[in-house]
Amino acid sequence: MDSVPEKWSWKHSFLYLSFIYAILYLFHIHIAHKLLLGNEPVRVKRSPDLPLRFRHDGTFKILQVADMHYGNGLMTRCRDVLETEFEHCTDLNTTRFLERMIRAERPDFIAFTGDNIFGPSSADAAESLFGAFRPAIESGLPWAAVLGNHDQESTMTREELMSFISLMDYSVSQTYPSAEDSFFHAKGSMVTNIDGFGNYNIEVHGAQSSHLANSSILNLFFLDSGDRAVVQGIRTYGWIKESQLKWLEGVARRFQVTR
């Protein structure tokens, strides 16, 4: 009579061990490898054709986008709209509007000039940046951005934001100016002794096959105007600093000398 419970106990143990083995096997196949650093395939940033150039008809169209205040996409409601519009208005309205503008205007370049995301409404700065810039990325057009006073109020510092933006597809943004724009730094390095993050120069050359094809005939200067500051006990907005102006003057002198 004692053999029956022992038999069932052996069967239960076998089934239990088989179940544990199956769980470990599935974990190893589907999950464990994803936890290893460096396992994910390397994805190369998609870059636009550089340098930027004028069209053969002598035009270069820039679409400027400011103060999107992007938050959490569908979950973020619009502000300052009619009560009847509030329920149906979200960040996605901004996305659709930008998509329409890109299709209608067919710009050569898109410039985002601050407050791209709205920190208090953004639970994850990286996700909000992807949402804000998605129409530009999907268009495949070159684009660049600087920060406003609200961008850093989420989960990234201003330096982290600009570094992240510079690595996004088709972005020509920079965290620091290139040393090629300065007389005082070694070629190939970056200028870091300057206030702010997102100070840089973008050159636009003449049309391909023209006599100005190898010359910059338009320079787009992006400057970090800061976020917040306290002056004599009064909280106010930031401003462009002396170090930034000196860099700008240095770049201008270089073009006067070399062009």
PDB file of C-alpha atoms in Angstrom:
ATOM      1  CA  MET A   1       0.000   0.000   0.000  1.00  0.00           C
ATOM      2  CA  ASP A   2       2.931   2.353   0.596  1.00  0.00           C
ATOM      3  CA  SER A   3       4.141   2.027  -3.008  1.00  0.00           C
ATOM      4  CA  VAL A   4       1.216   4.007  -4.482  1.00  0.00           C
ATOM      5  CA  PRO A   5       2.045   7.344  -2.778  1.00  0.00           C
ATOM      6  CA  GLU A   6       5.729   6.852  -3.639  1.00  0.00           C
ATOM      7  CA  LYS A   7       4.790   6.250  -7.282  1.00  0.00           C
ATOM      8  CA  TRP A   8       2.705   9.392  -7.436  1.00  0.00           C
ATOM      9  CA  SER A   9       5.422  11.355  -5.621  1.00  0.00           C
ATOM     10  CA  TRP A  10       7.966  10.285  -8.236  1.00  0.00           C
ATOM     11  CA  LYS A  11       5.633  11.333 -11.060  1.00  0.00           C
ATOM     12  CA  HIS A  12       4.999  14.701  -9.462  1.00  0.00           C
ATOM     13  CA  SER A  13       8.729  15.290  -9.035  1.00  0.00           C
ATOM     14  CA  PHE A  14       9.379  14.390 -12.666  1.00  0.00           C
ATOM     15  CA  LEU A  15       6.645  16.723 -13.915  1.00  0.00           C
ATOM     16  CA  TYR A  16       7.859  19.506 -11.653  1.00  0.00           C
ATOM     17  CA  LEU A  17      11.462  19.180 -12.868  1.00  0.00           C
ATOM     18  CA  SER A  18      10.275  19.042 -16.481  1.00  0.00           C
ATOM     19  CA  PHE A  19       8.284  22.226 -15.956  1.00  0.00           C
ATOM     20  CA  ILE A  20      11.294  24.010 -14.416  1.00  0.00           C
ATOM     21  CA  TYR A  21      13.513  22.852 -17.297  1.00  0.00           C
ATOM     22  CA  ALA A  22      10.997  24.132 -19.852  1.00  0.00           C
ATOM     23  CA  ILE A  23      10.839  27.534 -18.136  1.00  0.00           C
ATOM     24  CA  LEU A  24      14.644  27.811 -18.055  1.00  0.00           C
ATOM     25  CA  TYR A  25      14.880  26.771 -21.705  1.00  0.00           C
ATOM     26  CA  LEU A  26      12.342  29.375 -22.814  1.00  0.00           C
ATOM     27  CA  PHE A  27      14.077  32.022 -20.700  1.00  0.00           C
ATOM     28  CA  HIS A  28      17.414  31.190 -22.316  1.00  0.00           C
ATOM     29  CA  ILE A  29      16.025  31.199 -25.858  1.00  0.00           C
ATOM     30  CA  HIS A  30      13.783  34.266 -25.728  1.00  0.00           C
ATOM     31  CA  ILE A  31      14.955  36.501 -22.886  1.00  0.00           C
ATOM     32  CA  ALA A  32      18.440  35.827 -21.509  1.00  0.00           C
ATOM     33  CA  HIS A  33      20.321  36.845 -24.664  1.00  0.00           C
ATOM     34  CA  LYS A  34      18.545  40.198 -24.664  1.00  0.00           C
ATOM     35  CA  LEU A  35      19.966  40.996 -21.238  1.00  0.00           C
ATOM     36  CA  LEU A  36      23.558  40.750 -22.442  1.00  0.00           C
ATOM     37  CA  LEU A  37      25.217  44.071 -23.208  1.00  0.00           C
ATOM     38  CA  GLY A  38      26.344  44.454 -26.779  1.00  0.00           C
ATOM     39  CA  ASN A  39      24.038  41.731 -28.056  1.00  0.00           C
ATOM     40  CA  GLU A  40      21.802  44.026 -30.092  1.00  0.00           C
ATOM     41  CA  PRO A  41      22.887  44.582 -33.699  1.00  0.00           C
ATOM     42  CA  VAL A  42      24.640  47.868 -34.375  1.00  0.00           C
ATOM     43  CA  ARG A  43      22.421  50.344 -36.202  1.00  0.00           C
ATOM     44  CA  VAL A  44      24.157  53.056 -38.180  1.00  0.00           C
ATOM     45  CA  LYS A  45      22.629  56.523 -38.159  1.00  0.00           C
ATOM     46  CA  ARG A  46      21.059  57.467 -41.475  1.00  0.00           C
ATOM     47  CA  SER A  47      22.620  60.711 -42.661  1.00  0.00           C
ATOM     48  CA  PRO A  48      21.564  63.166 -45.369  1.00  0.00           C
ATOM     49  CA  ASP A  49      23.727  64.007 -48.342  1.00  0.00           C
ATOM     50  CA  LEU A  50      26.202  66.670 -47.272  1.00  0.00           C
ATOM     51  CA  PRO A  51      27.029  69.427 -47.735  1.00  0.00           C
ATOM     52  CA  LEU A  52      23.622  71.031 -47.982  1.00  0.00           C
ATOM     53  CA  ARG A  53      23.193  72.765 -51.328  1.00  0.00           C
ATOM     54  CA  PHE A  54      21.106  75.345 -53.102  1.00  0.00           C
ATOM     55  CA  ARG A  55      18.881  74.113 -55.885  1.00  0.00           C
ATOM     56  CA  HIS A  56      19.831  74.782 -59.485  1.00  0.00           C
ATOM     57  CA  ASP A  57      17.190  77.520 -59.632  1.00  0.00           C
ATOM     58  CA  GLY A  58      19.050  79.391 -56.885  1.00  0.00           C
ATOM     59  CA  THR A  59      16.602  78.641 -54.078  1.00  0.00           C
ATOM     60  CA  PHE A  60      17.006  76.968 -50.703  1.00  0.00           C
ATOM     61  CA  LYS A  61      13.806  76.582 -48.695  1.00  0.00           C
ATOM     62  CA  ILE A  62      13.858  76.301 -44.902  1.00  0.00           C
ATOM     63  CA  LEU A  63      10.866  75.164 -42.874  1.00  0.00           C
ATOM     64  CA  GLN A  64      11.161  76.604 -39.363  1.00  0.00           C
ATOM     65  CA  VAL A  65       9.273  74.866 -36.558  1.00  0.00           C
ATOM     66  CA  ALA A  66       9.142  76.387 -33.083  1.00  0.00           C
ATOM     67  CA  ASP A  67       7.471  75.649 -29.752  1.00  0.00           C
ATOM     68  CA  MET A  68       5.877  72.279 -30.489  1.00  0.00           C
ATOM     69  CA  HIS A  69       5.830  71.594 -26.721  1.00  0.00           C
ATOM     70  CA  TYR A  70       5.513  67.883 -27.480  1.00  0.00           C
ATOM     71  CA  GLY A  71       4.645  65.656 -24.530  1.00  0.00           C
ATOM     72  CA  ASN A  72       3.421  62.069 -24.483  1.00  0.00           C
ATOM     73  CA  GLY A  73       1.764  61.924 -27.881  1.00  0.00           C
ATOM     74  CA  LEU A  74      -1.839  60.759 -27.813  1.00  0.00           C
ATOM     75  CA  MET A  75      -1.968  61.111 -24.025  1.00  0.00           C
ATOM     76  CA  THR A  76      -1.097  64.828 -24.001  1.00  0.00           C
ATOM     77  CA  ARG A  77      -4.010  67.171 -24.589  1.00  0.00           C
ATOM     78  CA  CYS A  78      -3.706  70.507 -26.356  1.00  0.00           C
ATOM     79  CA  ARG A  79      -3.676  73.760 -24.453  1.00  0.00           C
ATOM     80  CA  ASP A  80      -5.399  77.022 -25.328  1.00  0.00           C
ATOM     81  CA  VAL A  81      -8.023  75.479 -27.603  1.00  0.00           C
ATOM     82  CA  LEU A  82     -11.795  75.749 -27.628  1.00  0.00           C
ATOM     83  CA  GLU A  83     -13.623  73.568 -25.143  1.00  0.00           C
ATOM     84  CA  THR A  84     -15.250  71.675 -28.006  1.00  0.00           C
ATOM     85  CA  GLU A  85     -11.797  70.880 -29.456  1.00  0.00           C
ATOM     86  CA  PHE A  86     -10.090  69.794 -26.254  1.00  0.00           C
ATOM     87  CA  GLU A  87     -11.293  66.185 -26.229  1.00  0.00           C
ATOM     88  CA  HIS A  88      -9.973  65.481 -29.727  1.00  0.00           C
ATOM     89  CA  CYS A  89      -6.783  67.580 -29.733  1.00  0.00           C
ATOM     90  CA  THR A  90      -3.452  65.985 -28.737  1.00  0.00           C
ATOM     91  CA  ASP A  91       0.226  66.080 -29.687  1.00  0.00           C
ATOM     92  CA  LEU A  92      -0.740  64.071 -32.763  1.00  0.00           C
ATOM     93  CA  ASN A  93      -2.426  67.184 -34.169  1.00  0.00           C
ATOM     94  CA  THR A  94       1.008  68.801 -34.195  1.00  0.00           C
ATOM     95  CA  THR A  95       2.440  65.718 -35.891  1.00  0.00           C
ATOM     96  CA  ARG A  96      -0.203  65.729 -38.619  1.00  0.00           C
ATOM     97  CA  PHE A  97       0.185  69.484 -39.165  1.00  0.00           C
ATOM     98  CA  LEU A  98       3.952  69.153 -39.564  1.00  0.00           C
ATOM     99  CA  GLU A  99       3.508  66.271 -42.001  1.00  0.00           C
ATOM    100  CA  ARG A 100       1.151  68.402 -44.110  1.00  0.00           C
ATOM    101  CA  MET A 101       3.570  71.335 -44.078  1.00  0.00           C
ATOM    102  CA  ILE A 102       6.455  69.146 -45.233  1.00  0.00           C
ATOM    103  CA  ARG A 103       4.382  67.726 -48.091  1.00  0.00           C
ATOM    104  CA  ALA A 104       3.051  71.144 -49.114  1.00  0.00           C
ATOM    105  CA  GLU A 105       6.274  73.160 -48.871  1.00  0.00           C
ATOM    106  CA  ARG A 106       8.823  70.480 -49.849  1.00  0.00           C
ATOM    107  CA  PRO A 107      11.637  72.242 -47.967  1.00  0.00           C
ATOM    108  CA  ASP A 108      15.332  71.596 -48.395  1.00  0.00           C
ATOM    109  CA  PHE A 109      15.955  71.811 -44.669  1.00  0.00           C
ATOM    110  CA  ILE A 110      13.926  71.818 -41.433  1.00  0.00           C
ATOM    111  CA  ALA A 111      15.005  73.952 -38.460  1.00  0.00           C
ATOM    112  CA  PHE A 112      13.516  73.277 -35.024  1.00  0.00           C
ATOM    113  CA  THR A 113      14.132  76.352 -32.917  1.00  0.00           C
ATOM    114  CA  GLY A 114      13.376  75.414 -29.342  1.00  0.00           C
ATOM    115  CA  ASP A 115      10.792  74.079 -26.891  1.00  0.00           C
ATOM    116  CA  ASN A 116      10.596  70.979 -29.044  1.00  0.00           C
ATOM    117  CA  ILE A 117       9.288  69.019 -26.069  1.00  0.00           C
ATOM    118  CA  PHE A 118       7.511  70.243 -22.961  1.00  0.00           C
ATOM    119  CA  GLY A 119       9.253  68.841 -19.903  1.00  0.00           C
ATOM    120  CA  PRO A 120       6.318  68.847 -17.452  1.00  0.00           C
ATOM    121  CA  SER A 121       4.212  66.848 -19.958  1.00  0.00           C
ATOM    122  CA  SER A 122       6.991  64.461 -20.978  1.00  0.00           C
ATOM    123  CA  ALA A 123       7.425  61.249 -18.981  1.00  0.00           C
ATOM    124  CA  ASP A 124      10.410  60.176 -21.110  1.00  0.00           C
ATOM    125  CA  ALA A 125      12.444  62.799 -22.953  1.00  0.00           C
ATOM    126  CA  ALA A 126      13.796  60.335 -25.530  1.00  0.00           C
ATOM    127  CA  GLU A 127      10.331  59.074 -26.468  1.00  0.00           C
ATOM    128  CA  SER A 128       9.035  62.636 -26.694  1.00  0.00           C
ATOM    129  CA  LEU A 129      11.926  63.638 -28.968  1.00  0.00           C
ATOM    130  CA  PHE A 130      11.178  60.734 -31.291  1.00  0.00           C
ATOM    131  CA  GLY A 131       7.535  61.799 -31.393  1.00  0.00           C
ATOM    132  CA  ALA A 132       8.327  65.457 -31.994  1.00  0.00           C
ATOM    133  CA  PHE A 133      10.867  64.872 -34.779  1.00  0.00           C
ATOM    134  CA  ARG A 134       9.225  61.821 -36.389  1.00  0.00           C
ATOM    135  CA  PRO A 135       7.777  63.714 -39.398  1.00  0.00           C
ATOM    136  CA  ALA A 136      11.200  65.167 -40.198  1.00  0.00           C
ATOM    137  CA  ILE A 137      12.928  61.801 -39.826  1.00  0.00           C
ATOM    138  CA  GLU A 138      10.363  59.981 -41.956  1.00  0.00           C
ATOM    139  CA  SER A 139      10.675  62.632 -44.671  1.00  0.00           C
ATOM    140  CA  GLY A 140      14.390  61.865 -45.033  1.00  0.00           C
ATOM    141  CA  LEU A 141      15.140  65.593 -45.152  1.00  0.00           C
ATOM    142  CA  PRO A 142      18.125  67.103 -43.331  1.00  0.00           C
ATOM    143  CA  TRP A 143      17.103  68.839 -40.125  1.00  0.00           C
ATOM    144  CA  ALA A 144      18.627  70.461 -37.072  1.00  0.00           C
ATOM    145  CA  ALA A 145      17.460  71.671 -33.689  1.00  0.00           C
ATOM    146  CA  VAL A 146      18.318  73.899 -30.770  1.00  0.00           C
ATOM    147  CA  LEU A 147      16.778  73.914 -27.308  1.00  0.00           C
ATOM    148  CA  GLY A 148      14.328  76.250 -25.646  1.00  0.00           C
ATOM    149  CA  ASN A 149      13.724  76.823 -21.956  1.00  0.00           C
ATOM    150  CA  HIS A 150      11.359  73.836 -21.514  1.00  0.00           C
ATOM    151  CA  ASP A 151      13.195  70.974 -23.254  1.00  0.00           C
ATOM    152  CA  GLN A 152      15.378  70.015 -20.276  1.00  0.00           C
ATOM    153  CA  GLU A 153      12.517  69.878 -17.755  1.00  0.00           C
ATOM    154  CA  SER A 154      11.931  66.154 -18.325  1.00  0.00           C
ATOM    155  CA  THR A 155      14.448  63.297 -17.907  1.00  0.00           C
ATOM    156  CA  MET A 156      17.543  64.637 -19.726  1.00  0.00           C
ATOM    157  CA  THR A 157      19.963  67.496 -19.198  1.00  0.00           C
ATOM    158  CA  ARG A 158      20.533  70.002 -21.989  1.00  0.00           C
ATOM    159  CA  GLU A 159      23.814  68.331 -22.911  1.00  0.00           C
ATOM    160  CA  GLU A 160      22.171  64.901 -23.011  1.00  0.00           C
ATOM    161  CA  LEU A 161      19.330  66.252 -25.126  1.00  0.00           C
ATOM    162  CA  MET A 162      21.638  67.749 -27.748  1.00  0.00           C
ATOM    163  CA  SER A 163      23.811  64.626 -27.833  1.00  0.00           C
ATOM    164  CA  PHE A 164      20.713  62.497 -28.369  1.00  0.00           C
ATOM    165  CA  ILE A 165      19.328  64.814 -31.058  1.00  0.00           C
ATOM    166  CA  SER A 166      22.661  64.819 -32.901  1.00  0.00           C
ATOM    167  CA  LEU A 167      22.489  61.008 -33.184  1.00  0.00           C
ATOM    168  CA  MET A 168      18.974  60.877 -34.634  1.00  0.00           C
ATOM    169  CA  ASP A 169      18.445  59.958 -38.283  1.00  0.00           C
ATOM    170  CA  TYR A 170      19.051  62.766 -40.802  1.00  0.00           C
ATOM    171  CA  SER A 171      19.921  65.227 -38.035  1.00  0.00           C
ATOM    172  CA  VAL A 172      22.844  67.583 -38.662  1.00  0.00           C
ATOM    173  CA  SER A 173      22.639  69.005 -35.136  1.00  0.00           C
ATOM    174  CA  GLN A 174      25.750  69.288 -32.986  1.00  0.00           C
ATOM    175  CA  THR A 175      26.260  69.432 -29.230  1.00  0.00           C
ATOM    176  CA  TYR A 176      29.427  71.506 -29.578  1.00  0.00           C
ATOM    177  CA  PRO A 177      30.838  73.563 -32.453  1.00  0.00           C
ATOM    178  CA  SER A 178      33.383  71.918 -34.691  1.00  0.00           C
ATOM    179  CA  ALA A 179      36.963  73.103 -34.160  1.00  0.00           C
ATOM    180  CA  GLU A 180      37.113  73.766 -37.896  1.00  0.00           C
ATOM    181  CA  ASP A 181      35.037  76.851 -37.097  1.00  0.00           C
ATOM    182  CA  SER A 182      37.704  78.206 -34.751  1.00  0.00           C
ATOM    183  CA  PHE A 183      41.252  79.482 -35.101  1.00  0.00           C
ATOM    184  CA  PHE A 184      42.156  78.302 -31.616  1.00  0.00           C
ATOM    185  CA  HIS A 185      41.484  74.548 -31.598  1.00  0.00           C
ATOM    186  CA  ALA A 186      43.036  71.552 -33.293  1.00  0.00           C
ATOM    187  CA  LYS A 187      41.269  70.358 -36.409  1.00  0.00           C
ATOM    188  CA  GLY A 188      38.979  67.407 -35.747  1.00  0.00           C
ATOM    189  CA  SER A 189      38.304  68.301 -32.113  1.00  0.00           C
ATOM    190  CA  MET A 190      35.258  69.959 -30.599  1.00  0.00           C
ATOM    191  CA  VAL A 191      35.001  73.385 -28.971  1.00  0.00           C
ATOM    192  CA  THR A 192      33.797  72.797 -25.404  1.00  0.00           C
ATOM    193  CA  ASN A 193      34.829  76.037 -23.686  1.00  0.00           C
ATOM    194  CA  ILE A 194      31.648  77.769 -24.754  1.00  0.00           C
ATOM    195  CA  ASP A 195      28.436  78.405 -22.844  1.00  0.00           C
ATOM    196  CA  GLY A 196      25.469  76.209 -23.639  1.00  0.00           C
ATOM    197  CA  PHE A 197      24.873  73.103 -25.716  1.00  0.00           C
ATOM    198  CA  GLY A 198      23.843  73.294 -29.340  1.00  0.00           C
ATOM    199  CA  ASN A 199      26.059  76.075 -30.702  1.00  0.00           C
ATOM    200  CA  TYR A 200      27.051  75.208 -34.248  1.00  0.00           C
ATOM    201  CA  ASN A 201      27.289  76.365 -37.834  1.00  0.00           C
ATOM    202  CA  ILE A 202      25.767  74.666 -40.876  1.00  0.00           C
ATOM    203  CA  GLU A 203      27.121  75.527 -44.296  1.00  0.00           C
ATOM    204  CA  VAL A 204      24.964  75.579 -47.413  1.00  0.00           C
ATOM    205  CA  HIS A 205      26.971  75.324 -50.620  1.00  0.00           C
ATOM    206  CA  GLY A 206      26.158  76.382 -54.121  1.00  0.00           C
ATOM    207  CA  ALA A 207      24.313  74.120 -56.537  1.00  0.00           C
ATOM    208  CA  GLN A 208      26.068  71.009 -57.775  1.00  0.00           C
ATOM    209  CA  SER A 209      28.208  71.613 -60.886  1.00  0.00           C
ATOM    210  CA  SER A 210      28.036  75.390 -60.408  1.00  0.00           C
ATOM    211  CA  HIS A 211      31.106  77.576 -59.833  1.00  0.00           C
ATOM    212  CA  LEU A 212      30.018  77.869 -56.175  1.00  0.00           C
ATOM    213  CA  ALA A 213      29.633  74.131 -55.619  1.00  0.00           C
ATOM    214  CA  ASN A 214      32.616  74.032 -53.258  1.00  0.00           C
ATOM    215  CA  SER A 215      31.840  77.272 -51.433  1.00  0.00           C
ATOM    216  CA  SER A 216      29.541  78.005 -48.524  1.00  0.00           C
ATOM    217  CA  ILE A 217      27.265  80.825 -49.619  1.00  0.00           C
ATOM    218  CA  LEU A 218      24.842  80.571 -46.703  1.00  0.00           C
ATOM    219  CA  ASN A 219      25.709  79.921 -43.071  1.00  0.00           C
ATOM    220  CA  LEU A 220      23.051  78.888 -40.589  1.00  0.00           C
ATOM    221  CA  PHE A 221      24.143  79.658 -37.023  1.00  0.00           C
ATOM    222  CA  PHE A 222      22.395  77.819 -34.206  1.00  0.00           C
ATOM    223  CA  LEU A 223      22.909  79.206 -30.694  1.00  0.00           C
ATOM    224  CA  ASP A 224      21.786  77.990 -27.285  1.00  0.00           C
ATOM    225  CA  SER A 225      19.857  80.847 -25.675  1.00  0.00           C
ATOM    226  CA  GLY A 226      19.734  79.022 -22.329  1.00  0.00           C
ATOM    227  CA  ASP A 227      16.812  78.124 -20.121  1.00  0.00           C
ATOM    228  CA  ARG A 228      16.398  79.924 -16.808  1.00  0.00           C
ATOM    229  CA  ALA A 229      18.596  82.290 -14.800  1.00  0.00           C
ATOM    230  CA  VAL A 230      18.498  84.308 -11.596  1.00  0.00           C
ATOM    231  CA  VAL A 231      19.682  87.918 -11.849  1.00  0.00           C
ATOM    232  CA  GLN A 232      19.861  89.979  -8.659  1.00  0.00           C
ATOM    233  CA  GLY A 233      17.423  87.621  -7.013  1.00  0.00           C
ATOM    234  CA  ILE A 234      14.943  87.783  -9.875  1.00  0.00           C
ATOM    235  CA  ARG A 235      14.162  84.599 -11.814  1.00  0.00           C
ATOM    236  CA  THR A 236      14.231  85.248 -15.534  1.00  0.00           C
ATOM    237  CA  TYR A 237      15.122  83.621 -18.855  1.00  0.00           C
ATOM    238  CA  GLY A 238      18.622  82.833 -20.095  1.00  0.00           C
ATOM    239  CA  TRP A 239      20.457  84.678 -22.863  1.00  0.00           C
ATOM    240  CA  ILE A 240      23.286  84.310 -25.359  1.00  0.00           C
ATOM    241  CA  LYS A 241      26.621  84.651 -23.540  1.00  0.00           C
ATOM    242  CA  GLU A 242      29.862  86.423 -24.426  1.00  0.00           C
ATOM    243  CA  SER A 243      31.682  83.153 -25.194  1.00  0.00           C
ATOM    244  CA  GLN A 244      29.064  82.331 -27.818  1.00  0.00           C
ATOM    245  CA  LEU A 245      29.398  85.745 -29.454  1.00  0.00           C
ATOM    246  CA  LYS A 246      33.189  85.381 -29.576  1.00  0.00           C
ATOM    247  CA  TRP A 247      32.820  82.013 -31.272  1.00  0.00           C
ATOM    248  CA  LEU A 248      30.354  83.494 -33.757  1.00  0.00           C
ATOM    249  CA  GLU A 249      32.716  86.376 -34.536  1.00  0.00           C
ATOM    250  CA  GLY A 250      35.581  83.911 -34.987  1.00  0.00           C
ATOM    251  CA  VAL A 251      33.615  81.872 -37.504  1.00  0.00           C
ATOM    252  CA  ALA A 252      32.669  85.029 -39.398  1.00  0.00           C
ATOM    253  CA  ARG A 253      36.345  86.068 -39.560  1.00  0.00           C
ATOM    254  CA  ARG A 254      37.320  82.657 -40.896  1.00  0.00           C
ATOM    255  CA  PHE A 255      34.881  82.979 -43.762  1.00  0.00           C
ATOM    256  CA  GLN A 256      36.079  86.502 -44.502  1.00  0.00           C
ATOM    257  CA  VAL A 257      39.651  85.221 -44.709  1.00  0.00           C
ATOM    258  CA  THR A 258      39.063  81.997 -46.632  1.00  0.00           C
ATOM    259  CA  ARG A 259      36.205  82.892 -48.954  1.00  0.00           C
TER     260      ARG A 259
END
